[in-house]
Amino acid sequence: MYRTHTNGELNASNINEEVTLSGWVQKVRDKGFMIWVDLRDRYGITQLIFDEERTPKAILDNAQKLGREFVIQVKGKVIERTSKNPNIPTGEIEVLVSELTVLNEALLPPFTIEDETDGGEELRMKYRYLDIRRNPVKEKLIFRSKVTQAVRNYLSKENFIEVETPYLIKSTPEGARDFVVPSRMNEGQFYALPQSPQTFKQLLMVGGLDKYFQIVKCFRDEDLRADRQPEFTQIDCEMAFVEQEDILDAFEGLTRHLLKKINSVEIEKFPRMTFEEAMKKYGNDKPDIRFGMEFGELNEVAQHKNFNVFNKAELVVGIAVPGGNSFTRKEIDKLTDWVKRPQIGALGMVYVRCNDDGTYKSSVDKFYDQEDLAKWAAITGAKAGDLICVLSGQTNKVRAQLSALRMELAERLGLRNPKEFAPLWVVDFPLLEWDEETNRYHAMHHPFTSPKPEDIKLLDTDPGKVRANAYDLVLNGNEIGGGSIRIYDKTTQSLMFDHLGFTKEEAKAQFGFLMNAFEYGAPPHGGIAFGLDRLVAILNGQETIRDYIAFPKNNSGRDVMIDAPAPIDESQLKELNLKLR
Amino acid sequence: MYRTHTNGELNASNINEEVTLSGWVQKVRDKGFMIWVDLRDRYGITQLIFDEERTPKAILDNAQKLGREFVIQVKGKVIERTSKNPNIPTGEIEVLVSELTVLNEALLPPFTIEDETDGGEELRMKYRYLDIRRNPVKEKLIFRSKVTQAVRNYLSKENFIEVETPYLIKSTPEGARDFVVPSRMNEGQFYALPQSPQTFKQLLMVGGLDKYFQIVKCFRDEDLRADRQPEFTQIDCEMAFVEQEDILDAFEGLTRHLLKKINSVEIEKFPRMTFEEAMKKYGNDKPDIRFGMEFGELNEVAQHKNFNVFNKAELVVGIAVPGGNSFTRKEIDKLTDWVKRPQIGALGMVYVRCNDDGTYKSSVDKFYDQEDLAKWAAITGAKAGDLICVLSGQTNKVRAQLSALRMELAERLGLRNPKEFAPLWVVDFPLLEWDEETNRYHAMHHPFTSPKPEDIKLLDTDPGKVRANAYDLVLNGNEIGGGSIRIYDKTTQSLMFDHLGFTKEEAKAQFGFLMNAFEYGAPPHGGIAFGLDRLVAILNGQETIRDYIAFPKNNSGRDVMIDAPAPIDESQLKELNLKLR
């Protein structure tokens, strides 16, 4: 037996017990006549003591040779410490060692295995197995495990069945690019890895399973943006005989449970907002509502006043920055530069200082008097001491720009409190979105998302205005889940395929097996999928997804640690009936 | 809202309530003036009633048009049934329908959606989403979900952390064939899909996670035997600072929990048997010990008696078939034919009838007298009324043949009771096995399996005799799990690579990243993996794995329902920088 206790377990109540411990050498303090060793494992640190008087010479000598990260086993007696450490659970005791076995030696690690390490990200990623030994990293993996377990327990209690859907499926041309997998048994043919189990979960609804969930890996062969992985994990859910309200209810329940169980935060009812309202108020379909700074549209009060920039603009819109009047001129200029960066793309920024005496001082005083500016303040909700930032231009672009500015300012002002949780349902997403490249409408979610019945008549006249039974769950400015009520009847389905520009043959080739299934009694159904990697990060008050993945890939899709992907050899390709071009 | 209750919910306590129900039309009984409809969902069946007197004419007319598997919604009042059905929970009531909505029509299903269906397997697989509506199939998927949930709850409570390991990894040449996945971002390079997360879980142990588990898909691009899938699910586990005993303890605990929770069977301590003993007693490393019929080796008493067949044989071995003396001569001849089939491969079978009067009658009376045969009976444990079946030949072959006969007879005699559970640890597996094809020893498990320290000296003199710290968990004659204590020190590891015929360079190319990790303080560790698909089937008293997979593949690896794998087109291949030969 390697241990009687873990290294996080012993305390004053164990004094005088003979124990066996195993773990890694965290630190050695050698005073010659006395040596202390911090012994570490997943559960904590226990202090070992060796001394001239009480420890046999041979053992003391061996202890002197211990290096960082050596794996050792010791036997000894639990004794009271002279200088106690109230910061750790084992801080009242130490173990006087009577036997020492080196289980494995260790090379000097390339960075320190401490909470604060001296290793840069790349080095830590290369030696991920050493990075995982560090508390902050280890705790994140444990946190993730806790969250998934809580999700499963909640959904199981709510009668959801976890069903595993296949990973080797048929490639579907719609959406992102599939990873393909050549089949050896079926020459010249390929499986694809699923981008999501969408069609399978719909088939399970046709199959009468009623409530399905799965925590499942999904795959996208896409150019990786920062913090986006080619394989990612989804909490995938579907329910039959439901309307949108039922789904929102069910998954508000799940999220409420997680916030309570994981974060000890109780939130009674999640607010809701239409997509249109979110865009108008926050310029964003996933607004962070932990703080205000809502958009104020200023067209009525700011146009027709000889300021041509505004007069030409489709939208003039501003936000009030709380306490922003304290910004120096230089700081405001820097902010202006910030919105003009190519990533944001604003042409400039107009500002209004709201002075403590109730007067205003703006960068456009030439065109606007105090009365005008007072109206701007009223509309943006600015109070004395605030700063109003105003952008103008084409509606969609200027909203995106101001949204970016709003988030940046909130970050700088410390308004994005990681301990605060502000969930929000965004509903009534548009059904279709215009694709500039192909010059046609695409399904915003997927072709089985149902339109709102009252909007169907707009399909012919104003397709962009048709709203869908589609919803996102937003948490602290991040989309953590999204879904829709599906089309399940033939009439609506044909109508949709027509409007998406599919011929009957194309629709059949791509979605034939699902359409066939729908002929045999499909129930009304809908669902939602959560991005687990992001959800976990956000519940932990952070937003770097990669930290929550045990073995992430880097931005070129390469494994951070092992050499994958790697070349395969000619004979393997031959067996697969493939050739590199 | 589509329903106020499910179809398994209403009973006498709901009488007089107004309810809304939704579901599938299971059956319509139309007596003209009165129509009964069985409405089905996942939860049960509720009887609906429409009648001339109480139901509006228009609704009655619509009810008459309902077909099997139509999806409908009804509103109505719960009333007491005239003729009650005590076999179903809703059997005391029916719902008098006041509103009927057809949510979706259905084509006539290609087979009946009943517990006993008229559809053959192929047809049911093609329409898997309809097959899933049938209770026996649906219940199997629910059962699987229950098992996985129980596994997770148990292991989480025992401090195991569930960690997701990557699916896009590096191909390892050892073992079965990998599925490969061309990478678009890294031209000419390939990922592989994991055959198991073996190396990753070992890295997690080096990383100090201490106790890991994962329920995870694994992939093998192999020719499919019956009931073997190219993608399958494993309960994968690993622990640090453990010896074999700790692992057996921990996973005996898990299995005991499952048997109790799922099957209400309590088993105190699982028996253990060495590999050698299992082969000697049952001719098999996964013996079904729900019944006896242990092998009796007869060389000493059956050889040197002028019966040349036995005299030439390496092993003469028999089993006593309980009550087998009642077999007719014809039945025994058929049994002889059975063992002579090419799949079994015996050259013949000798039998001894154990008469009720204590005398024996054998097929080799010419060579053996009553006293000889009495010794056979004593060794095989045959009693009056039994039949002794004896095979002979090369040890390994004859053991396999007699094992097959033993299982076949047990099946025929009804000794394999699906409600009985007989777990068994088989331990001390050989470390190496001889591979005829490559003319060298291979690791029986994998190259990181540790040898028993006391056997290491045999590596040079008698490698086949070296035992490993490797174990299987057997349940009712099926291997449900297997694992080993791993090598974690450099010395043993080099020794093993030498004996497996790896050069230093080869070892580095294949296992370099794991060997590197082991330089930085690897703890002693070991683990186990359970085949979930099989485990679930066996816990449910069955052995057809495919039934427990929502969307299985057929024997040529093709999806039973959707057309996968499928050809991909030239442009996709081009993008992947590949060409079909």
CSV table of N, CA, C and O in Angstrom, one decimal, chain A residues 1 3 24 42-43 104 107 129 133 144-145 149 152-153 159 162 164 167-168 177-178 184 189-191 206-207 210 221 231 233 243 488 513 519-522 553 557-558 562 566 570 575 578-579 581, chain B residues 1 3 24 42-43 104 107 129 133 144-145 149 152-153 159 162 164 167-168 177-178 184 189-191 206-207 209-210 221 231 233 243 488 513 519-522 553 557-558 562 566 570 575 578-579 581:
chain,number,residue,atom,x,y,z
A,1,MET,N,0.8,-1.2,0.0
A,1,MET,CA,0.0,0.0,0.0
A,1,MET,C,0.9,1.2,0.0
A,1,MET,O,1.8,1.4,0.8
A,3,ARG,N,0.0,4.4,0.5
A,3,ARG,CA,-0.3,5.5,1.5
A,3,ARG,C,-1.5,5.1,2.3
A,3,ARG,O,-2.4,4.4,1.9
A,24,TRP,N,4.7,14.1,-4.4
A,24,TRP,CA,5.8,14.8,-5.0
A,24,TRP,C,6.5,15.7,-4.1
A,24,TRP,O,5.8,16.3,-3.2
A,42,ARG,N,-2.6,15.6,-5.2
A,42,ARG,CA,-3.8,16.4,-5.6
A,42,ARG,C,-4.5,17.0,-4.5
A,42,ARG,O,-5.1,18.1,-4.6
A,43,TYR,N,-4.4,16.4,-3.3
A,43,TYR,CA,-5.3,16.8,-2.2
A,43,TYR,C,-4.7,17.9,-1.3
A,43,TYR,O,-5.4,18.5,-0.5
A,104,ASN,N,10.5,7.5,-7.6
A,104,ASN,CA,10.9,7.9,-9.0
A,104,ASN,C,11.7,9.2,-8.9
A,104,ASN,O,11.2,10.1,-8.1
A,107,LEU,N,13.7,14.9,-13.5
A,107,LEU,CA,14.6,15.9,-14.0
A,107,LEU,C,14.0,17.2,-13.4
A,107,LEU,O,12.9,17.4,-13.0
A,129,TYR,N,1.5,18.1,-18.9
A,129,TYR,CA,1.4,17.2,-17.7
A,129,TYR,C,2.1,17.8,-16.5
A,129,TYR,O,1.7,17.4,-15.3
A,133,ARG,N,0.0,19.8,-12.7
A,133,ARG,CA,0.3,19.6,-11.3
A,133,ARG,C,0.1,20.9,-10.5
A,133,ARG,O,0.0,20.9,-9.3
A,144,ARG,N,-14.4,21.7,-13.9
A,144,ARG,CA,-15.1,21.2,-15.1
A,144,ARG,C,-15.9,19.9,-14.8
A,144,ARG,O,-17.0,19.7,-15.2
A,145,SER,N,-15.2,19.0,-14.2
A,145,SER,CA,-15.8,17.7,-13.8
A,145,SER,C,-17.0,17.9,-12.9
A,145,SER,O,-18.0,17.2,-13.1
A,149,GLN,N,-20.9,16.9,-13.9
A,149,GLN,CA,-21.6,16.0,-13.0
A,149,GLN,C,-22.9,16.7,-12.6
A,149,GLN,O,-24.0,16.0,-12.5
A,152,ARG,N,-25.4,16.6,-15.5
A,152,ARG,CA,-26.0,15.2,-15.7
A,152,ARG,C,-27.0,14.9,-14.6
A,152,ARG,O,-28.1,14.3,-14.8
A,153,ASN,N,-26.7,15.2,-13.3
A,153,ASN,CA,-27.6,14.9,-12.2
A,153,ASN,C,-28.9,15.6,-12.4
A,153,ASN,O,-30.0,15.0,-12.2
A,159,ASN,N,-35.7,13.6,-15.9
A,159,ASN,CA,-36.2,12.6,-16.9
A,159,ASN,C,-35.6,12.6,-18.3
A,159,ASN,O,-36.1,12.0,-19.2
A,162,GLU,N,-29.7,10.2,-21.4
A,162,GLU,CA,-28.5,10.5,-22.1
A,162,GLU,C,-28.3,9.4,-23.2
A,162,GLU,O,-28.2,8.2,-22.8
A,164,GLU,N,-26.0,8.2,-26.6
A,164,GLU,CA,-24.8,8.5,-27.4
A,164,GLU,C,-25.1,8.4,-28.8
A,164,GLU,O,-25.6,7.3,-29.3
A,167,TYR,N,-20.2,9.0,-33.9
A,167,TYR,CA,-19.2,10.0,-34.3
A,167,TYR,C,-18.8,9.8,-35.8
A,167,TYR,O,-18.3,10.7,-36.4
A,168,LEU,N,-19.0,8.6,-36.3
A,168,LEU,CA,-18.7,8.4,-37.7
A,168,LEU,C,-20.0,8.5,-38.5
A,168,LEU,O,-20.8,7.6,-38.5
A,177,ARG,N,-16.8,23.4,-42.2
A,177,ARG,CA,-16.3,22.2,-42.9
A,177,ARG,C,-16.2,21.1,-42.0
A,177,ARG,O,-15.8,21.2,-40.8
A,178,ASP,N,-16.5,19.9,-42.5
A,178,ASP,CA,-16.4,18.7,-41.8
A,178,ASP,C,-15.0,18.1,-41.8
A,178,ASP,O,-14.3,18.2,-42.8
A,184,ARG,N,-11.7,2.2,-44.6
A,184,ARG,CA,-10.9,1.2,-45.2
A,184,ARG,C,-11.8,0.1,-45.8
A,184,ARG,O,-11.5,-0.5,-46.8
A,189,GLN,N,-14.8,5.7,-49.9
A,189,GLN,CA,-15.9,6.4,-49.2
A,189,GLN,C,-15.4,7.0,-47.9
A,189,GLN,O,-14.3,6.5,-47.3
A,190,PHE,N,-16.1,7.9,-47.4
A,190,PHE,CA,-15.6,8.7,-46.2
A,190,PHE,C,-16.8,8.9,-45.2
A,190,PHE,O,-17.9,9.1,-45.6
A,191,TYR,N,-16.4,8.8,-44.0
A,191,TYR,CA,-17.3,9.3,-42.9
A,191,TYR,C,-16.9,10.7,-42.7
A,191,TYR,O,-15.9,11.2,-43.2
A,206,VAL,N,-38.3,11.8,-33.1
A,206,VAL,CA,-39.2,11.0,-34.0
A,206,VAL,C,-39.4,9.6,-33.4
A,206,VAL,O,-40.4,9.1,-33.4
A,207,GLY,N,-38.3,9.2,-32.7
A,207,GLY,CA,-38.3,7.8,-32.1
A,207,GLY,C,-39.0,7.8,-30.7
A,207,GLY,O,-39.1,6.8,-30.1
A,210,ASP,N,-38.6,11.5,-26.3
A,210,ASP,CA,-39.2,12.6,-25.5
A,210,ASP,C,-38.2,13.6,-24.9
A,210,ASP,O,-38.4,14.8,-25.1
A,221,ASP,N,-13.6,21.6,-38.9
A,221,ASP,CA,-12.3,21.8,-39.5
A,221,ASP,C,-12.3,23.2,-40.1
A,221,ASP,O,-12.3,23.4,-41.3
A,231,GLU,N,-11.9,20.6,-31.9
A,231,GLU,CA,-12.9,19.7,-31.2
A,231,GLU,C,-13.3,20.4,-29.9
A,231,GLU,O,-12.5,21.0,-29.2
A,233,THR,N,-16.8,20.7,-26.9
A,233,THR,CA,-17.8,19.9,-26.2
A,233,THR,C,-19.1,20.6,-26.0
A,233,THR,O,-19.1,21.8,-25.7
A,243,GLU,N,-43.2,23.8,-26.8
A,243,GLU,CA,-43.2,25.1,-27.4
A,243,GLU,C,-42.0,25.8,-26.8
A,243,GLU,O,-41.3,25.3,-25.9
A,488,TYR,N,-41.6,20.6,-38.0
A,488,TYR,CA,-41.8,19.2,-38.1
A,488,TYR,C,-42.9,18.8,-39.0
A,488,TYR,O,-43.2,17.6,-39.2
A,513,PHE,N,-32.7,11.6,-45.2
A,513,PHE,CA,-33.1,10.6,-44.2
A,513,PHE,C,-33.9,11.2,-43.1
A,513,PHE,O,-34.7,10.6,-42.5
A,519,GLU,N,-41.9,11.7,-42.2
A,519,GLU,CA,-43.1,11.2,-42.8
A,519,GLU,C,-43.9,10.2,-41.9
A,519,GLU,O,-45.0,9.8,-42.2
A,520,TYR,N,-43.2,9.7,-40.9
A,520,TYR,CA,-43.7,8.6,-40.1
A,520,TYR,C,-44.2,9.1,-38.7
A,520,TYR,O,-44.1,8.4,-37.7
A,521,GLY,N,-44.7,10.4,-38.7
A,521,GLY,CA,-45.2,10.8,-37.4
A,521,GLY,C,-44.2,11.5,-36.5
A,521,GLY,O,-43.8,11.0,-35.4
A,522,ALA,N,-43.7,12.7,-37.0
A,522,ALA,CA,-42.8,13.5,-36.2
A,522,ALA,C,-43.6,14.3,-35.2
A,522,ALA,O,-44.5,15.0,-35.6
A,553,LYS,N,-5.5,22.2,-28.2
A,553,LYS,CA,-4.7,22.3,-29.4
A,553,LYS,C,-4.3,23.8,-29.6
A,553,LYS,O,-5.0,24.7,-29.0
A,557,GLY,N,-4.2,24.2,-34.8
A,557,GLY,CA,-4.8,22.9,-34.7
A,557,GLY,C,-3.9,21.8,-34.3
A,557,GLY,O,-4.2,20.7,-34.3
A,558,ARG,N,-2.7,22.2,-33.9
A,558,ARG,CA,-1.7,21.2,-33.5
A,558,ARG,C,-1.8,20.9,-32.0
A,558,ARG,O,-2.1,21.8,-31.2
A,562,ILE,N,1.8,16.5,-27.9
A,562,ILE,CA,2.3,15.4,-28.8
A,562,ILE,C,2.3,15.9,-30.2
A,562,ILE,O,1.6,16.9,-30.5
A,566,ALA,N,0.3,14.3,-37.7
A,566,ALA,CA,1.7,13.9,-38.1
A,566,ALA,C,1.5,13.3,-39.5
A,566,ALA,O,0.4,12.9,-39.9
A,570,GLU,N,3.3,6.1,-46.7
A,570,GLU,CA,2.8,5.7,-48.1
A,570,GLU,C,1.9,4.5,-48.0
A,570,GLU,O,0.9,4.4,-48.6
A,575,GLU,N,-3.3,1.7,-48.3
A,575,GLU,CA,-4.3,0.9,-47.8
A,575,GLU,C,-5.7,1.6,-47.8
A,575,GLU,O,-6.7,1.0,-47.9
A,578,LEU,N,-5.7,6.1,-51.0
A,578,LEU,CA,-5.5,7.5,-51.1
A,578,LEU,C,-4.1,7.8,-51.6
A,578,LEU,O,-3.2,7.0,-51.4
A,579,LYS,N,-3.9,9.0,-52.1
A,579,LYS,CA,-2.6,9.5,-52.5
A,579,LYS,C,-2.5,10.9,-52.2
A,579,LYS,O,-3.5,11.6,-52.3
A,581,ARG,N,-1.7,14.5,-53.3
A,581,ARG,CA,-1.6,15.1,-54.7
A,581,ARG,C,-0.2,15.5,-55.0
A,581,ARG,O,0.5,16.0,-54.2
B,1,MET,N,-49.3,25.0,-24.7
B,1,MET,CA,-48.8,23.8,-24.0
B,1,MET,C,-49.3,22.5,-24.6
B,1,MET,O,-50.5,22.4,-24.8
B,3,ARG,N,-49.3,19.4,-23.4
B,3,ARG,CA,-49.8,18.4,-22.6
B,3,ARG,C,-49.8,18.8,-21.1
B,3,ARG,O,-48.8,19.6,-20.7
B,24,TRP,N,-48.6,9.4,-29.8
B,24,TRP,CA,-48.8,8.7,-31.0
B,24,TRP,C,-50.0,7.8,-30.9
B,24,TRP,O,-50.3,7.2,-29.8
B,42,ARG,N,-43.5,8.0,-24.5
B,42,ARG,CA,-42.4,7.3,-23.8
B,42,ARG,C,-42.8,6.7,-22.5
B,42,ARG,O,-42.3,5.7,-22.1
B,43,TYR,N,-43.8,7.4,-21.9
B,43,TYR,CA,-44.1,7.0,-20.5
B,43,TYR,C,-45.2,6.0,-20.3
B,43,TYR,O,-45.4,5.5,-19.2
B,104,ASN,N,-49.6,15.8,-36.6
B,104,ASN,CA,-48.9,15.3,-37.7
B,104,ASN,C,-49.4,13.9,-38.2
B,104,ASN,O,-49.7,13.1,-37.4
B,107,LEU,N,-47.2,8.0,-42.4
B,107,LEU,CA,-47.4,6.9,-43.3
B,107,LEU,C,-47.5,5.6,-42.5
B,107,LEU,O,-47.1,5.6,-41.4
B,129,TYR,N,-35.4,4.8,-36.2
B,129,TYR,CA,-36.2,5.8,-35.4
B,129,TYR,C,-37.6,5.3,-35.1
B,129,TYR,O,-38.3,5.7,-34.1
B,133,ARG,N,-39.3,3.5,-31.0
B,133,ARG,CA,-40.6,3.7,-30.4
B,133,ARG,C,-41.1,2.5,-29.7
B,133,ARG,O,-42.0,2.6,-28.8
B,144,ARG,N,-29.4,1.9,-20.5
B,144,ARG,CA,-28.0,2.3,-20.7
B,144,ARG,C,-27.7,3.6,-20.0
B,144,ARG,O,-26.7,3.8,-19.4
B,145,SER,N,-28.7,4.6,-20.2
B,145,SER,CA,-28.5,5.9,-19.6
B,145,SER,C,-28.5,5.7,-18.1
B,145,SER,O,-27.7,6.4,-17.4
B,149,GLN,N,-25.2,6.8,-15.7
B,149,GLN,CA,-25.4,7.7,-14.6
B,149,GLN,C,-25.0,7.1,-13.3
B,149,GLN,O,-24.3,7.8,-12.5
B,152,ARG,N,-21.1,7.2,-13.1
B,152,ARG,CA,-20.6,8.5,-12.9
B,152,ARG,C,-20.8,8.9,-11.4
B,152,ARG,O,-19.9,9.5,-10.8
B,153,ASN,N,-22.0,8.6,-10.9
B,153,ASN,CA,-22.3,9.1,-9.5
B,153,ASN,C,-21.4,8.3,-8.6
B,153,ASN,O,-20.8,8.9,-7.6
B,159,ASN,N,-14.3,10.3,-5.6
B,159,ASN,CA,-13.2,11.3,-5.8
B,159,ASN,C,-12.5,11.2,-7.2
B,159,ASN,O,-11.4,11.7,-7.4
B,162,GLU,N,-13.7,13.3,-13.8
B,162,GLU,CA,-13.9,13.0,-15.2
B,162,GLU,C,-13.2,14.0,-16.1
B,162,GLU,O,-13.5,15.2,-16.0
B,164,GLU,N,-12.0,15.0,-20.1
B,164,GLU,CA,-12.1,14.7,-21.5
B,164,GLU,C,-10.7,14.7,-22.1
B,164,GLU,O,-10.1,15.7,-22.1
B,167,TYR,N,-9.9,13.7,-29.1
B,167,TYR,CA,-10.3,12.7,-30.1
B,167,TYR,C,-9.4,12.8,-31.3
B,167,TYR,O,-9.3,11.8,-32.1
B,168,LEU,N,-8.8,14.0,-31.6
B,168,LEU,CA,-7.9,14.1,-32.7
B,168,LEU,C,-6.5,14.0,-32.2
B,168,LEU,O,-5.9,15.0,-31.6
B,177,ARG,N,-5.8,-1.1,-36.3
B,177,ARG,CA,-5.6,0.0,-37.2
B,177,ARG,C,-6.4,1.2,-36.7
B,177,ARG,O,-7.5,1.1,-36.3
B,178,ASP,N,-5.7,2.3,-36.9
B,178,ASP,CA,-6.4,3.6,-36.5
B,178,ASP,C,-7.2,4.1,-37.7
B,178,ASP,O,-6.9,3.9,-38.9
B,184,ARG,N,-6.7,19.8,-42.7
B,184,ARG,CA,-6.7,20.8,-43.8
B,184,ARG,C,-5.7,21.9,-43.5
B,184,ARG,O,-5.1,22.4,-44.4
B,189,GLN,N,-0.7,16.1,-43.5
B,189,GLN,CA,-0.6,15.5,-42.2
B,189,GLN,C,-2.0,15.0,-41.7
B,189,GLN,O,-3.0,15.4,-42.2
B,190,PHE,N,-2.0,14.1,-40.8
B,190,PHE,CA,-3.2,13.4,-40.4
B,190,PHE,C,-3.3,13.2,-38.9
B,190,PHE,O,-2.3,13.0,-38.2
B,191,TYR,N,-4.5,13.4,-38.4
B,191,TYR,CA,-4.8,13.0,-37.0
B,191,TYR,C,-5.1,11.5,-37.1
B,191,TYR,O,-5.4,11.0,-38.1
B,206,VAL,N,0.8,11.3,-14.4
B,206,VAL,CA,2.0,12.1,-14.3
B,206,VAL,C,1.7,13.5,-13.8
B,206,VAL,O,2.4,14.1,-13.1
B,207,GLY,N,0.6,14.0,-14.3
B,207,GLY,CA,0.1,15.3,-14.0
B,207,GLY,C,-0.5,15.4,-12.6
B,207,GLY,O,-1.0,16.5,-12.2
B,209,LEU,N,-3.3,14.0,-11.2
B,209,LEU,CA,-4.7,14.1,-11.0
B,209,LEU,C,-5.2,12.9,-10.1
B,209,LEU,O,-6.4,12.9,-9.7
B,210,ASP,N,-4.4,11.9,-9.9
B,210,ASP,CA,-4.6,10.9,-8.9
B,210,ASP,C,-5.7,9.9,-9.2
B,210,ASP,O,-5.5,8.7,-9.2
B,221,ASP,N,-10.4,0.8,-36.8
B,221,ASP,CA,-10.7,0.5,-38.2
B,221,ASP,C,-10.4,-0.9,-38.5
B,221,ASP,O,-9.5,-1.2,-39.2
B,231,GLU,N,-17.0,2.1,-33.8
B,231,GLU,CA,-16.9,3.0,-32.7
B,231,GLU,C,-17.6,2.4,-31.5
B,231,GLU,O,-18.6,1.8,-31.6
B,233,THR,N,-17.8,2.3,-26.8
B,233,THR,CA,-17.7,3.2,-25.7
B,233,THR,C,-17.0,2.5,-24.5
B,233,THR,O,-17.3,1.3,-24.2
B,243,GLU,N,-1.3,-0.2,-6.0
B,243,GLU,CA,-0.9,-1.5,-6.4
B,243,GLU,C,-2.1,-2.2,-7.0
B,243,GLU,O,-3.3,-1.7,-6.9
B,488,TYR,N,6.5,2.4,-14.6
B,488,TYR,CA,6.7,3.8,-14.4
B,488,TYR,C,8.1,4.2,-14.2
B,488,TYR,O,8.5,5.4,-14.1
B,513,PHE,N,6.7,10.9,-26.4
B,513,PHE,CA,6.2,11.9,-25.5
B,513,PHE,C,5.8,11.3,-24.1
B,513,PHE,O,5.9,12.0,-23.1
B,519,GLU,N,10.1,11.1,-17.3
B,519,GLU,CA,11.4,11.6,-16.8
B,519,GLU,C,11.2,12.7,-15.7
B,519,GLU,O,12.1,13.0,-15.0
B,520,TYR,N,9.9,13.2,-15.6
B,520,TYR,CA,9.7,14.3,-14.7
B,520,TYR,C,8.9,13.9,-13.5
B,520,TYR,O,8.1,14.6,-13.0
B,521,GLY,N,9.1,12.7,-13.0
B,521,GLY,CA,8.5,12.3,-11.7
B,521,GLY,C,7.2,11.6,-12.0
B,521,GLY,O,6.1,12.1,-11.6
B,522,ALA,N,7.2,10.4,-12.6
B,522,ALA,CA,6.0,9.6,-12.8
B,522,ALA,C,5.7,8.8,-11.5
B,522,ALA,O,6.5,8.2,-11.0
B,553,LYS,N,-23.9,0.5,-36.4
B,553,LYS,CA,-23.4,0.3,-37.8
B,553,LYS,C,-23.6,-1.2,-38.1
B,553,LYS,O,-23.6,-2.1,-37.2
B,557,GLY,N,-19.6,-1.9,-41.4
B,557,GLY,CA,-19.3,-0.6,-40.9
B,557,GLY,C,-20.2,0.5,-41.5
B,557,GLY,O,-19.9,1.7,-41.3
B,558,ARG,N,-21.2,0.2,-42.1
B,558,ARG,CA,-22.1,1.2,-42.7
B,558,ARG,C,-23.2,1.5,-41.7
B,558,ARG,O,-23.7,0.7,-41.0
B,562,ILE,N,-28.5,6.0,-42.1
B,562,ILE,CA,-28.1,7.0,-43.1
B,562,ILE,C,-27.0,6.4,-43.9
B,562,ILE,O,-26.4,5.5,-43.6
B,566,ALA,N,-19.9,7.7,-47.2
B,566,ALA,CA,-20.4,8.1,-48.6
B,566,ALA,C,-19.2,8.7,-49.3
B,566,ALA,O,-18.3,9.1,-48.7
B,570,GLU,N,-14.6,15.5,-55.6
B,570,GLU,CA,-13.2,15.8,-56.0
B,570,GLU,C,-12.7,17.1,-55.4
B,570,GLU,O,-11.6,17.2,-55.0
B,575,GLU,N,-9.1,20.0,-51.6
B,575,GLU,CA,-8.9,20.8,-50.5
B,575,GLU,C,-8.1,20.1,-49.4
B,575,GLU,O,-7.3,20.7,-48.7
B,578,LEU,N,-5.6,15.5,-51.2
B,578,LEU,CA,-5.7,14.1,-51.4
B,578,LEU,C,-6.2,13.7,-52.8
B,578,LEU,O,-6.9,14.5,-53.4
B,579,LYS,N,-5.9,12.5,-53.2
B,579,LYS,CA,-6.4,12.0,-54.4
B,579,LYS,C,-6.8,10.5,-54.2
B,579,LYS,O,-6.1,9.8,-53.5
B,581,ARG,N,-6.5,6.9,-55.4
B,581,ARG,CA,-5.6,6.2,-56.3
B,581,ARG,C,-6.2,5.8,-57.5
B,581,ARG,O,-7.3,5.2,-57.5
